[in-house]
Amino acid sequence: MIQAAAAETVPQPQPKPETGVHTDKPIEKQLPQPATTAEPAPLPSVDSINPDRFGAKPADAAYGAFQRGLYKTAYNLALTRAQNGDPAAQTLVAEILSRGLGVPLNAAEASKWYALAAEQGVPEAQFQYALMLLDGRYVKKDPKEAYALMQAAAEAGNQLAQFNFAQMLVQQDPGDAGLTKAVSYYERAAATGLADAQYAMSQIYANGVGGKPRDDAQARRFLAQAARQNYDTAQIDLAAWMIEGRGGARDLKSAFGWTKQAAEGGNVAAQNRLAKLYMQGIGTDPDLVLAGAWYVVARRAGLIDPDMDDFLQGLSDDQTKQALQKANRLP
């Protein structure tokens, strides 16, 4: 079993309620994660959407309108083609409806179009409809069909389907046998640049599971890849490895930088760790006021560290006042 990296005691973040059915996020992680795991990255902007997701090459008036933000026009143009069986148009209509772009959000109607496009082999539609079948809110829940569609989308190269199918395999068989089946899908998704998969591969190599030998250098490379994509858990782990000199050279300055980036991004455990780095002068000049300020920020978010409580109590009245003032201006 993959072991989570050490982390301060902090409440597990809870998933936020979905406001609509469409998601470009991976489903719930099944690999054990540090308590600092944050939610996956938000939905990409419409401008960043790869047209390949709609199947074939919809270089037409409908997709052109979609790219320009003329969503109602895009919907009207695509709808006729969708009704005539065009899978790319069906996926585009579903995309617009599922996001409520220019038309009222209608997840139930979107599910119908995703289903039709999925039947015609559009990987994006297969992925989205698989999520709907797993969720069961707008279509009848069908884990078996969801599994088949997720696998089909994964085999077709959809990176999120690859990651999610790997998660399904691990959930189906939580032992090392499940990881061994899943690892090729994690690898493929990681190779496309998916940070969640890169982090998963770092854990696999760090622990020598899933048919992979323990390889700290490889694990650290995957941590760095995910960290560069602002994956905060990877940033925290990478910082810890840099301080320890695990998987590569010690680099205290970079470790401080990664911890600070995660802390400024709102990661509570990173905020507490950053306070300790300031307190101890690791990778930076010692600064007791900033140490106190960052711990105040973390404590307000619910993290309680007895050692840092003692530290805070030991500050002078003036230092405490300054720390509180700085905390009020920090993220």
PDB file of C-alpha atoms in Angstrom, residues 143-317:
ATOM      1  CA  PRO A 143     -21.108   1.324 -12.776  1.00  0.00           C
ATOM      2  CA  LYS A 144     -20.582  -1.537 -15.243  1.00  0.00           C
ATOM      3  CA  GLU A 145     -21.302   0.621 -18.290  1.00  0.00           C
ATOM      4  CA  ALA A 146     -19.315   3.485 -16.749  1.00  0.00           C
ATOM      5  CA  TYR A 147     -16.337   1.162 -16.377  1.00  0.00           C
ATOM      6  CA  ALA A 148     -16.554   0.112 -20.035  1.00  0.00           C
ATOM      7  CA  LEU A 149     -16.864   3.687 -21.311  1.00  0.00           C
ATOM      8  CA  MET A 150     -14.063   4.961 -19.070  1.00  0.00           C
ATOM      9  CA  GLN A 151     -11.793   2.193 -20.335  1.00  0.00           C
ATOM     10  CA  ALA A 152     -12.698   2.961 -23.952  1.00  0.00           C
ATOM     11  CA  ALA A 153     -11.963   6.657 -23.475  1.00  0.00           C
ATOM     12  CA  ALA A 154      -8.711   5.814 -21.705  1.00  0.00           C
ATOM     13  CA  GLU A 155      -7.590   3.525 -24.497  1.00  0.00           C
ATOM     14  CA  ALA A 156      -8.422   6.283 -26.981  1.00  0.00           C
ATOM     15  CA  GLY A 157      -6.002   8.614 -25.184  1.00  0.00           C
ATOM     16  CA  ASN A 158      -8.222  10.818 -23.009  1.00  0.00           C
ATOM     17  CA  GLN A 159      -5.883  11.746 -20.153  1.00  0.00           C
ATOM     18  CA  LEU A 160      -8.586  12.215 -17.523  1.00  0.00           C
ATOM     19  CA  ALA A 161     -10.167   8.919 -18.495  1.00  0.00           C
ATOM     20  CA  GLN A 162      -6.765   7.261 -18.157  1.00  0.00           C
ATOM     21  CA  PHE A 163      -6.320   8.626 -14.648  1.00  0.00           C
ATOM     22  CA  ASN A 164      -9.873   7.870 -13.597  1.00  0.00           C
ATOM     23  CA  PHE A 165      -9.801   4.365 -15.035  1.00  0.00           C
ATOM     24  CA  ALA A 166      -6.638   3.741 -13.054  1.00  0.00           C
ATOM     25  CA  GLN A 167      -8.467   4.953  -9.948  1.00  0.00           C
ATOM     26  CA  MET A 168     -11.329   2.576 -10.706  1.00  0.00           C
ATOM     27  CA  LEU A 169      -8.901  -0.329 -11.020  1.00  0.00           C
ATOM     28  CA  VAL A 170      -7.342   0.522  -7.663  1.00  0.00           C
ATOM     29  CA  GLN A 171     -10.761   0.859  -6.071  1.00  0.00           C
ATOM     30  CA  GLN A 172     -11.791  -2.478  -7.524  1.00  0.00           C
ATOM     31  CA  ASP A 173      -8.662  -4.163  -6.168  1.00  0.00           C
ATOM     32  CA  PRO A 174      -7.051  -2.054  -3.390  1.00  0.00           C
ATOM     33  CA  GLY A 175      -3.952  -4.245  -3.113  1.00  0.00           C
ATOM     34  CA  ASP A 176      -0.744  -4.198  -5.116  1.00  0.00           C
ATOM     35  CA  ALA A 177      -2.408  -6.261  -7.847  1.00  0.00           C
ATOM     36  CA  GLY A 178      -4.795  -3.387  -8.515  1.00  0.00           C
ATOM     37  CA  LEU A 179      -1.934  -0.902  -8.662  1.00  0.00           C
ATOM     38  CA  THR A 180      -0.084  -3.158 -11.073  1.00  0.00           C
ATOM     39  CA  LYS A 181      -3.084  -3.089 -13.417  1.00  0.00           C
ATOM     40  CA  ALA A 182      -3.506   0.660 -12.991  1.00  0.00           C
ATOM     41  CA  VAL A 183       0.091   1.792 -13.337  1.00  0.00           C
ATOM     42  CA  SER A 184       0.178   1.812 -17.145  1.00  0.00           C
ATOM     43  CA  TYR A 185      -2.822   4.153 -17.194  1.00  0.00           C
ATOM     44  CA  TYR A 186      -1.234   6.429 -14.590  1.00  0.00           C
ATOM     45  CA  GLU A 187       1.937   6.469 -16.692  1.00  0.00           C
ATOM     46  CA  ARG A 188       0.101   7.392 -19.868  1.00  0.00           C
ATOM     47  CA  ALA A 189      -1.830  10.175 -18.145  1.00  0.00           C
ATOM     48  CA  ALA A 190       1.357  11.442 -16.489  1.00  0.00           C
ATOM     49  CA  ALA A 191       3.094  11.539 -19.866  1.00  0.00           C
ATOM     50  CA  THR A 192       0.377  13.879 -21.155  1.00  0.00           C
ATOM     51  CA  GLY A 193       1.094  16.263 -18.285  1.00  0.00           C
ATOM     52  CA  LEU A 194      -1.773  15.474 -15.908  1.00  0.00           C
ATOM     53  CA  ALA A 195      -0.538  16.564 -12.476  1.00  0.00           C
ATOM     54  CA  ASP A 196      -2.730  14.111 -10.557  1.00  0.00           C
ATOM     55  CA  ALA A 197      -1.189  11.223 -12.480  1.00  0.00           C
ATOM     56  CA  GLN A 198       2.311  12.597 -12.052  1.00  0.00           C
ATOM     57  CA  TYR A 199       1.753  12.706  -8.311  1.00  0.00           C
ATOM     58  CA  ALA A 200       0.377   9.158  -8.354  1.00  0.00           C
ATOM     59  CA  MET A 201       3.498   7.969 -10.179  1.00  0.00           C
ATOM     60  CA  SER A 202       5.686   9.713  -7.620  1.00  0.00           C
ATOM     61  CA  GLN A 203       3.986   7.717  -4.880  1.00  0.00           C
ATOM     62  CA  ILE A 204       4.316   4.480  -6.818  1.00  0.00           C
ATOM     63  CA  TYR A 205       8.068   4.944  -7.302  1.00  0.00           C
ATOM     64  CA  ALA A 206       8.566   6.283  -3.776  1.00  0.00           C
ATOM     65  CA  ASN A 207       7.091   3.103  -2.337  1.00  0.00           C
ATOM     66  CA  GLY A 208       8.131   0.555  -4.969  1.00  0.00           C
ATOM     67  CA  VAL A 209       4.629  -0.756  -5.669  1.00  0.00           C
ATOM     68  CA  GLY A 210       2.544  -1.592  -8.724  1.00  0.00           C
ATOM     69  CA  GLY A 211       5.323  -3.619 -10.253  1.00  0.00           C
ATOM     70  CA  LYS A 212       7.755  -0.703 -10.122  1.00  0.00           C
ATOM     71  CA  PRO A 213      11.012  -0.781  -8.161  1.00  0.00           C
ATOM     72  CA  ARG A 214      11.561   1.840  -5.516  1.00  0.00           C
ATOM     73  CA  ASP A 215      13.289   4.720  -7.253  1.00  0.00           C
ATOM     74  CA  ASP A 216      13.536   7.941  -5.261  1.00  0.00           C
ATOM     75  CA  ALA A 217      15.153   9.840  -8.121  1.00  0.00           C
ATOM     76  CA  GLN A 218      12.300   8.967 -10.459  1.00  0.00           C
ATOM     77  CA  ALA A 219       9.756   9.745  -7.764  1.00  0.00           C
ATOM     78  CA  ARG A 220      11.319  13.150  -7.214  1.00  0.00           C
ATOM     79  CA  ARG A 221      11.195  13.892 -10.941  1.00  0.00           C
ATOM     80  CA  PHE A 222       7.468  13.188 -10.965  1.00  0.00           C
ATOM     81  CA  LEU A 223       7.002  15.321  -7.849  1.00  0.00           C
ATOM     82  CA  ALA A 224       8.767  18.184  -9.584  1.00  0.00           C
ATOM     83  CA  GLN A 225       6.601  17.824 -12.683  1.00  0.00           C
ATOM     84  CA  ALA A 226       3.411  17.979 -10.634  1.00  0.00           C
ATOM     85  CA  ALA A 227       4.739  20.798  -8.440  1.00  0.00           C
ATOM     86  CA  ARG A 228       5.466  22.930 -11.495  1.00  0.00           C
ATOM     87  CA  GLN A 229       1.785  22.631 -12.361  1.00  0.00           C
ATOM     88  CA  ASN A 230       0.855  24.109  -8.975  1.00  0.00           C
ATOM     89  CA  TYR A 231      -0.191  20.766  -7.466  1.00  0.00           C
ATOM     90  CA  ASP A 232       0.184  21.794  -3.857  1.00  0.00           C
ATOM     91  CA  THR A 233       0.591  18.334  -2.327  1.00  0.00           C
ATOM     92  CA  ALA A 234       3.490  17.677  -4.683  1.00  0.00           C
ATOM     93  CA  GLN A 235       4.990  21.049  -3.783  1.00  0.00           C
ATOM     94  CA  ILE A 236       4.933  20.156  -0.082  1.00  0.00           C
ATOM     95  CA  ASP A 237       6.362  16.676  -0.642  1.00  0.00           C
ATOM     96  CA  LEU A 238       9.026  17.979  -3.002  1.00  0.00           C
ATOM     97  CA  ALA A 239      10.077  20.588  -0.435  1.00  0.00           C
ATOM     98  CA  ALA A 240      10.383  17.899   2.243  1.00  0.00           C
ATOM     99  CA  TRP A 241      12.482  15.722  -0.086  1.00  0.00           C
ATOM    100  CA  MET A 242      14.735  18.666  -0.910  1.00  0.00           C
ATOM    101  CA  ILE A 243      15.301  19.345   2.777  1.00  0.00           C
ATOM    102  CA  GLU A 244      16.068  15.667   3.405  1.00  0.00           C
ATOM    103  CA  GLY A 245      18.146  15.259   0.252  1.00  0.00           C
ATOM    104  CA  ARG A 246      15.909  12.389  -0.810  1.00  0.00           C
ATOM    105  CA  GLY A 247      16.036  11.412  -4.481  1.00  0.00           C
ATOM    106  CA  GLY A 248      18.574  14.136  -5.226  1.00  0.00           C
ATOM    107  CA  ALA A 249      20.663  16.901  -3.749  1.00  0.00           C
ATOM    108  CA  ARG A 250      19.600  18.938  -0.732  1.00  0.00           C
ATOM    109  CA  ASP A 251      18.283  22.322  -1.813  1.00  0.00           C
ATOM    110  CA  LEU A 252      17.013  24.342   1.123  1.00  0.00           C
ATOM    111  CA  LYS A 253      16.350  27.518  -0.851  1.00  0.00           C
ATOM    112  CA  SER A 254      14.169  25.725  -3.405  1.00  0.00           C
ATOM    113  CA  ALA A 255      12.431  23.819  -0.613  1.00  0.00           C
ATOM    114  CA  PHE A 256      11.519  27.117   1.003  1.00  0.00           C
ATOM    115  CA  GLY A 257      10.255  28.431  -2.341  1.00  0.00           C
ATOM    116  CA  TRP A 258       7.997  25.431  -2.980  1.00  0.00           C
ATOM    117  CA  THR A 259       6.603  25.568   0.551  1.00  0.00           C
ATOM    118  CA  LYS A 260       5.920  29.290   0.207  1.00  0.00           C
ATOM    119  CA  GLN A 261       4.166  28.787  -3.128  1.00  0.00           C
ATOM    120  CA  ALA A 262       1.873  26.131  -1.651  1.00  0.00           C
ATOM    121  CA  ALA A 263       1.241  28.276   1.416  1.00  0.00           C
ATOM    122  CA  GLU A 264       0.351  31.323  -0.647  1.00  0.00           C
ATOM    123  CA  GLY A 265      -1.988  29.106  -2.656  1.00  0.00           C
ATOM    124  CA  GLY A 266      -3.972  28.399   0.510  1.00  0.00           C
ATOM    125  CA  ASN A 267      -2.629  25.007   1.572  1.00  0.00           C
ATOM    126  CA  VAL A 268      -2.974  24.980   5.340  1.00  0.00           C
ATOM    127  CA  ALA A 269      -0.279  22.403   6.096  1.00  0.00           C
ATOM    128  CA  ALA A 270       2.138  24.328   3.882  1.00  0.00           C
ATOM    129  CA  GLN A 271       1.347  27.495   5.819  1.00  0.00           C
ATOM    130  CA  ASN A 272       2.314  25.745   9.058  1.00  0.00           C
ATOM    131  CA  ARG A 273       5.458  24.293   7.498  1.00  0.00           C
ATOM    132  CA  LEU A 274       6.403  27.705   6.138  1.00  0.00           C
ATOM    133  CA  ALA A 275       6.052  29.113   9.643  1.00  0.00           C
ATOM    134  CA  LYS A 276       8.546  26.505  10.855  1.00  0.00           C
ATOM    135  CA  LEU A 277      10.984  27.298   8.050  1.00  0.00           C
ATOM    136  CA  TYR A 278      10.882  30.975   9.001  1.00  0.00           C
ATOM    137  CA  MET A 279      11.245  30.060  12.670  1.00  0.00           C
ATOM    138  CA  GLN A 280      14.262  27.819  12.056  1.00  0.00           C
ATOM    139  CA  GLY A 281      15.796  29.839   9.236  1.00  0.00           C
ATOM    140  CA  ILE A 282      15.731  26.937   6.770  1.00  0.00           C
ATOM    141  CA  GLY A 283      16.184  28.143   3.190  1.00  0.00           C
ATOM    142  CA  THR A 284      15.661  31.726   4.299  1.00  0.00           C
ATOM    143  CA  ASP A 285      16.743  34.173   6.991  1.00  0.00           C
ATOM    144  CA  PRO A 286      15.052  33.561  10.345  1.00  0.00           C
ATOM    145  CA  ASP A 287      12.004  35.756  10.845  1.00  0.00           C
ATOM    146  CA  LEU A 288      10.023  35.138  14.015  1.00  0.00           C
ATOM    147  CA  VAL A 289       7.331  37.639  13.105  1.00  0.00           C
ATOM    148  CA  LEU A 290       6.619  36.012   9.737  1.00  0.00           C
ATOM    149  CA  ALA A 291       6.774  32.606  11.400  1.00  0.00           C
ATOM    150  CA  GLY A 292       4.109  33.728  13.836  1.00  0.00           C
ATOM    151  CA  ALA A 293       2.027  35.307  11.077  1.00  0.00           C
ATOM    152  CA  TRP A 294       1.942  32.177   8.925  1.00  0.00           C
ATOM    153  CA  TYR A 295       1.089  30.000  11.891  1.00  0.00           C
ATOM    154  CA  VAL A 296      -1.768  32.351  12.791  1.00  0.00           C
ATOM    155  CA  VAL A 297      -3.076  31.954   9.235  1.00  0.00           C
ATOM    156  CA  ALA A 298      -2.865  28.154   9.484  1.00  0.00           C
ATOM    157  CA  ARG A 299      -4.436  28.094  12.941  1.00  0.00           C
ATOM    158  CA  ARG A 300      -7.341  30.245  11.816  1.00  0.00           C
ATOM    159  CA  ALA A 301      -7.961  27.632   9.116  1.00  0.00           C
ATOM    160  CA  GLY A 302      -8.215  24.905  11.754  1.00  0.00           C
ATOM    161  CA  LEU A 303      -4.696  23.487  12.036  1.00  0.00           C
ATOM    162  CA  ILE A 304      -3.411  23.178  15.594  1.00  0.00           C
ATOM    163  CA  ASP A 305       0.270  22.441  16.181  1.00  0.00           C
ATOM    164  CA  PRO A 306       1.190  22.318  19.906  1.00  0.00           C
ATOM    165  CA  ASP A 307       4.842  23.142  19.176  1.00  0.00           C
ATOM    166  CA  MET A 308       3.863  26.209  17.186  1.00  0.00           C
ATOM    167  CA  ASP A 309       1.358  27.203  19.875  1.00  0.00           C
ATOM    168  CA  ASP A 310       4.258  27.188  22.342  1.00  0.00           C
ATOM    169  CA  PHE A 311       6.324  29.219  19.892  1.00  0.00           C
ATOM    170  CA  LEU A 312       3.565  31.775  19.521  1.00  0.00           C
ATOM    171  CA  GLN A 313       3.193  32.082  23.277  1.00  0.00           C
ATOM    172  CA  GLY A 314       6.923  32.791  23.535  1.00  0.00           C
ATOM    173  CA  LEU A 315       6.830  35.848  21.289  1.00  0.00           C
ATOM    174  CA  SER A 316       7.014  39.266  22.851  1.00  0.00           C
ATOM    175  CA  ASP A 317       3.918  41.451  22.912  1.00  0.00           C
TER     176      ASP A 317
END
